Short mmCIF file of C-alpha atoms in Angstrom, two decimals:
data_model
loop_
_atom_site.label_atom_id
_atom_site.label_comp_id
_atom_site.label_asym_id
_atom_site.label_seq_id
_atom_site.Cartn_x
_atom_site.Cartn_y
_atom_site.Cartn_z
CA UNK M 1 -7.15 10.08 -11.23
CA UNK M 2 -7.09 6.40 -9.67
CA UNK M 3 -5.01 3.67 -11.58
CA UNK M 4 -5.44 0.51 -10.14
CA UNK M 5 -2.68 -2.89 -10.24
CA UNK M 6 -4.89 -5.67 -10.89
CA UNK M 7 -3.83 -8.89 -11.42
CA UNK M 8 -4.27 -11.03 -14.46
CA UNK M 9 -1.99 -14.09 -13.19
CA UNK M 10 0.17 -15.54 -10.91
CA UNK M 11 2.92 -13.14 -11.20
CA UNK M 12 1.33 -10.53 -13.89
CA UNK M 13 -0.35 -7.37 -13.37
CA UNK M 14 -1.47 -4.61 -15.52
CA UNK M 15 -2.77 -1.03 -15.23
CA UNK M 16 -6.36 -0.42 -15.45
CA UNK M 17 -8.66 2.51 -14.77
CA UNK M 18 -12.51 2.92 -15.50
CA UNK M 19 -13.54 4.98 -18.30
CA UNK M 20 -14.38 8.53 -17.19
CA UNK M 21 -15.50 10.47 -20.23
CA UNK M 22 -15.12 10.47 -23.90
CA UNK M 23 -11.32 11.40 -25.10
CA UNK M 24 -11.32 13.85 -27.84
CA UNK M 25 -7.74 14.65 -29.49
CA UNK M 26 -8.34 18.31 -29.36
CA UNK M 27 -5.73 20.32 -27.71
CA UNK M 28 -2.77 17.40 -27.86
CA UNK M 29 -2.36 18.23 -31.60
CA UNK M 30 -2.46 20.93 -33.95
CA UNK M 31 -5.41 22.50 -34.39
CA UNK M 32 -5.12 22.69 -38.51
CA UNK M 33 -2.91 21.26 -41.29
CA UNK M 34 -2.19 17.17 -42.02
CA UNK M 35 -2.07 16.68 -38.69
CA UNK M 36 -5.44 18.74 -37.55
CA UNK M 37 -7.36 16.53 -40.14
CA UNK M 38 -5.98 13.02 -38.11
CA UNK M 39 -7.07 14.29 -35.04
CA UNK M 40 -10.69 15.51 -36.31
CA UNK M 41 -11.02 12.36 -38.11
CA UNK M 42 -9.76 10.27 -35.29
CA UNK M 43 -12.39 12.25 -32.41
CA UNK M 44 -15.27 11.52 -34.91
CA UNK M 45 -14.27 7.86 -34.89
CA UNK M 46 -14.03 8.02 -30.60
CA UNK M 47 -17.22 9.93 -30.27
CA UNK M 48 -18.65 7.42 -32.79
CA UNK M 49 -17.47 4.23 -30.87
CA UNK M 50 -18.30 5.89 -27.43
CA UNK M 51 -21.83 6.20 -28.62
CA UNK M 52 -22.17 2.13 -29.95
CA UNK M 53 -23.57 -0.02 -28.07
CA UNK M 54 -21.26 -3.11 -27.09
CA UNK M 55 -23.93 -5.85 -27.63
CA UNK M 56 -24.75 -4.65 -31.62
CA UNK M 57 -23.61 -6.87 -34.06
CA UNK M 58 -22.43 -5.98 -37.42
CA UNK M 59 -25.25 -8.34 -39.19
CA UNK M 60 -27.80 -5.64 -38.03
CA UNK M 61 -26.69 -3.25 -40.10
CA UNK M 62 -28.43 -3.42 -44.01
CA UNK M 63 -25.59 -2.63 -46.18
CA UNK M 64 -21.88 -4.20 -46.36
CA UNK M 65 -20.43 -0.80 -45.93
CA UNK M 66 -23.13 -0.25 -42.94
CA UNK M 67 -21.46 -3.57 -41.88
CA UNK M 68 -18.16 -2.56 -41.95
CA UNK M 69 -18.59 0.62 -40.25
CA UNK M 70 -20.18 -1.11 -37.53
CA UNK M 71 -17.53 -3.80 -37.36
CA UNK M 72 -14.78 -0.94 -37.43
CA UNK M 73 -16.90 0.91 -34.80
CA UNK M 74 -16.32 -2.20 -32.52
CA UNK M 75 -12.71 -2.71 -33.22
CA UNK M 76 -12.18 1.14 -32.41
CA UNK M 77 -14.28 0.98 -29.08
CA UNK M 78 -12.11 -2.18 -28.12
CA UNK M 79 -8.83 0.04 -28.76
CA UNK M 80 -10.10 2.76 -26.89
CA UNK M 81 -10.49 0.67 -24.16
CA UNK M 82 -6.89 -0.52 -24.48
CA UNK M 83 -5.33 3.13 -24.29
CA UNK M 84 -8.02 5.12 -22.44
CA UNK M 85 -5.40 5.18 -19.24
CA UNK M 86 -2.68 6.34 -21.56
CA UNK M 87 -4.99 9.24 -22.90
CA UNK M 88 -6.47 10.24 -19.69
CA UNK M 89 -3.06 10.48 -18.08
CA UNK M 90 -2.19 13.51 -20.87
CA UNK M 91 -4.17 15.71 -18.30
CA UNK M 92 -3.60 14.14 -15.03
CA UNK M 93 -2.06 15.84 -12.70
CA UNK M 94 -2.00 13.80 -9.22
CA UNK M 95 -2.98 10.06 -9.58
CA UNK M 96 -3.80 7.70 -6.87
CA UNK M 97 -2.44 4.05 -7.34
CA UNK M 98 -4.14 1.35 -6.11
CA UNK M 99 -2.32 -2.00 -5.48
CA UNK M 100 -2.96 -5.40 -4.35
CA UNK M 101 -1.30 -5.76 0.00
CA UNK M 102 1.12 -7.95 -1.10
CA UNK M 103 2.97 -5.51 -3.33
CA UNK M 104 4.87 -2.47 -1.19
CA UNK M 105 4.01 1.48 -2.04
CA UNK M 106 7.92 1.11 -3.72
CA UNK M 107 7.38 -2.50 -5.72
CA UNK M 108 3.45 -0.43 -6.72
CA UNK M 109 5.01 2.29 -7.84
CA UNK M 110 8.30 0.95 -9.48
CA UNK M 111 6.00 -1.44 -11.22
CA UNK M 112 3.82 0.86 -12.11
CA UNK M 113 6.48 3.16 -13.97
CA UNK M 114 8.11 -0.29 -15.29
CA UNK M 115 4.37 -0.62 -17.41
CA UNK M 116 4.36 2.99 -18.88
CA UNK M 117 8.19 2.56 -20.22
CA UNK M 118 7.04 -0.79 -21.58
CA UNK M 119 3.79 1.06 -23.16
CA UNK M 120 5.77 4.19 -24.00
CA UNK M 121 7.91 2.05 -26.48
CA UNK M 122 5.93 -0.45 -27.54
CA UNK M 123 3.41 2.87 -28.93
CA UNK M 124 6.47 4.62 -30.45
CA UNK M 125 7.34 1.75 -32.65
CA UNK M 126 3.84 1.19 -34.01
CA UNK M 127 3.65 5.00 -34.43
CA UNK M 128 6.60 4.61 -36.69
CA UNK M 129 5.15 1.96 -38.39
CA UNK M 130 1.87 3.12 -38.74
CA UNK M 131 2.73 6.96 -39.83
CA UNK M 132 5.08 5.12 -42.73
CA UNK M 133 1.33 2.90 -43.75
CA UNK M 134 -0.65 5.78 -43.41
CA UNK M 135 1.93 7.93 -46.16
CA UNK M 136 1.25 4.81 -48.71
CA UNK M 137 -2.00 4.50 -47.81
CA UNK M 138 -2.25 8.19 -50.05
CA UNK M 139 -2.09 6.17 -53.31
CA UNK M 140 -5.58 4.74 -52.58
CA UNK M 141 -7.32 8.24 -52.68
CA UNK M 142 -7.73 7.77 -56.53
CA UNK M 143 -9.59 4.54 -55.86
CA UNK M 144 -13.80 5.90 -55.83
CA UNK M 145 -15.28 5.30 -52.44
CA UNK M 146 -14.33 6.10 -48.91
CA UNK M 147 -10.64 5.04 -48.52
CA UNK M 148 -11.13 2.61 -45.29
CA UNK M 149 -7.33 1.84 -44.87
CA UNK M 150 -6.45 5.66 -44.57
CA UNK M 151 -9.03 5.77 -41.69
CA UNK M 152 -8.08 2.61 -39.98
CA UNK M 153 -4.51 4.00 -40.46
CA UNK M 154 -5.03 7.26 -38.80
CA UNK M 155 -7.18 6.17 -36.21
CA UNK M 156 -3.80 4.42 -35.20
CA UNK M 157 -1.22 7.11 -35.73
CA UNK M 158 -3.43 9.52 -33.64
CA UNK M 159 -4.39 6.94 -30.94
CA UNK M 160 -0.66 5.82 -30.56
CA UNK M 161 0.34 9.62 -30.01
CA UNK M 162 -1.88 10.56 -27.56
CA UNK M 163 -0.80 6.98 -25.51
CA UNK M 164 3.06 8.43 -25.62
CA UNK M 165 1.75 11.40 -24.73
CA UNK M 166 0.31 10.05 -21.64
CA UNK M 167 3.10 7.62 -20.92
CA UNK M 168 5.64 10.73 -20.69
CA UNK M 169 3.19 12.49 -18.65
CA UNK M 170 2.87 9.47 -16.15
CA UNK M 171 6.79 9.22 -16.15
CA UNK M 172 7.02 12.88 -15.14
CA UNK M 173 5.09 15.33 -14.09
CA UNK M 174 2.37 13.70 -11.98
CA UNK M 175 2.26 13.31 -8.11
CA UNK M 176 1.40 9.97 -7.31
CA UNK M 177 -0.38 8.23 -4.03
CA UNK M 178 0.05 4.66 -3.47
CA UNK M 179 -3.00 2.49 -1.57
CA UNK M 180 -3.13 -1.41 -0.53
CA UNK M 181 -6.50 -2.56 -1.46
CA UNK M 182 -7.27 -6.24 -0.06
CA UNK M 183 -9.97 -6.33 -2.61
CA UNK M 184 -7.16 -6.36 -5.44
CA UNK M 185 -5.29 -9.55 -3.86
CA UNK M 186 -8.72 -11.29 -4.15
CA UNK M 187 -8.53 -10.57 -7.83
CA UNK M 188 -6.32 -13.18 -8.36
CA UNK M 189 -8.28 -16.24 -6.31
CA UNK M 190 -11.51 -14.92 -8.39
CA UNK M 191 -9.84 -15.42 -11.34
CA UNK M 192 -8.75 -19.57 -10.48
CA UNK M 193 -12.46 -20.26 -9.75
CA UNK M 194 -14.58 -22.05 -11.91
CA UNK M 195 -16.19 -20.25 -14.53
CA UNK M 196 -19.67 -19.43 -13.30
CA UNK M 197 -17.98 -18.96 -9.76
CA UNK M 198 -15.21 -16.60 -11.83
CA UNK M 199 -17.76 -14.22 -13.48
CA UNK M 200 -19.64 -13.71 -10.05
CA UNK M 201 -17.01 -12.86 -7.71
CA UNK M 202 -15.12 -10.63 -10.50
CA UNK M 203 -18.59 -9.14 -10.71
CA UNK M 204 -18.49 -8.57 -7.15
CA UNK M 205 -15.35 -7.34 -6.67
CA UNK M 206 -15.70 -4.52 -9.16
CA UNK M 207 -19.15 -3.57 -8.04
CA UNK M 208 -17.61 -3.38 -4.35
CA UNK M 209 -14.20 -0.93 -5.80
CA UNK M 210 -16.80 0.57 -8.39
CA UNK M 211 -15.08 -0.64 -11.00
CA UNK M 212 -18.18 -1.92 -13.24
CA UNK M 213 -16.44 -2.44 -16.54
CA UNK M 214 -13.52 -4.60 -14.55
CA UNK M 215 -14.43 -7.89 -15.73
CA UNK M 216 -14.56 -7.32 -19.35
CA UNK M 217 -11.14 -5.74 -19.03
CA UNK M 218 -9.74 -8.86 -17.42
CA UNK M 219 -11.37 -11.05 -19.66
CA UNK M 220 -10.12 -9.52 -22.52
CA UNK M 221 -6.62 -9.36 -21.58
CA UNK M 222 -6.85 -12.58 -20.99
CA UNK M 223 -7.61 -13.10 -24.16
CA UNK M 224 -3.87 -12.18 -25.80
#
């Protein structure tokens, strides 16, 4: 698996790696029982947003609930592309890390496991709090309709799992390679350009480390 350090500012970097295939929860959680149905639910939901197109727009649908599926859709494929690293590091086993020349193979990799203790707590809390919603969230089943909440809810609880999951696994039992890549340093001027001069060379730049969804990533992480 390749993780690249990319970037994002001055002095601020996160971990990013391209989407390989789509994540299904099987096999990380129990196959039946409470927590079976959250992970069956929660690959529909992937497989769903895997399968949207970025560039629809909720107005095309016909319906409001056709609407707010689609909207939904979109939020979910947006989350998945905020954990997919996370998940995809539950069955890593040797990972190559790819960092910008001015950062050592030590500062890479102590940075590196710096981000997954960071993302390894930050997901346990909202696990926490999202498990306690999705436990209230019961009372809504006597309300007629699909109850949207207890799939918003679960989507969460499941995704947030599966991201401690792979934060453990990238704090243990995975072999790791560190790389300088000159291409990541000029990350950082790309991102200082002009705007029209910005979108070309970050296109550029993740065409030439085949890294085609790169851009988006940085722009939304901008974004927070």
């Amino acid at each position: 698996m390749d993780i690249y350090i990319v970037p994002v500012g001055p002095d601020r970097f996160e971990l990013y790696c391209e989407p390989t295939a789509p994540e299904h929860a099987d096999g990380d959680l129990p196959p039946r029982g409470w927590f079976g149905r959250l992970s069956a639910r929660f690959t529909e939901m992937v497989r769903a947003a895997d399968a949207t197109e970025p560039d629809v727009t909720p107005q095309e649908a016909s319906s409001w609930w056709a609407r707010l599926q689609r909207r939904m859709i979109g939020w979910v494929a947006e989350r998945i592309a905020e954990q997919r690293l996370l998940w995809n590091l539950r069955h890593a086993t040797a990972v190559t890390l790819w960092h910008p020349p001015d950062l050592s193979d030590v500062q890479a990799h102590t940075l590196a496991q710096r981000m997954l203790r960071r993302d390894y707590g930050r997901h346990r809390l909202w696990l926490v709090i999202n498990g306690t919603l999705l436990v209230a969230s019961a009372v809504l089943a006597i309300v007629p309709g699909p109850n949207v909440i207890a799939y918003y809810l679960a989507f969460r609880v499941v995704g947030h799992w599966l991201s401690i999951r792979g934060a453990l696994k990238g704090l243990g039992a995975i072999t790791w390679t560190r790389h300088a890549d000159a291409r990541l340093a000029a990350l950082r001027q790309a991102l200082q350009a002009s705007d029209d001069e910005r979108e070309v060379r970050l296109a550029a730049i993740g065409a030439e480390l085949g890294l085609p969804r790169l851009a988006r990533f940085l722009a939304r992480v901008e974004a927070r």
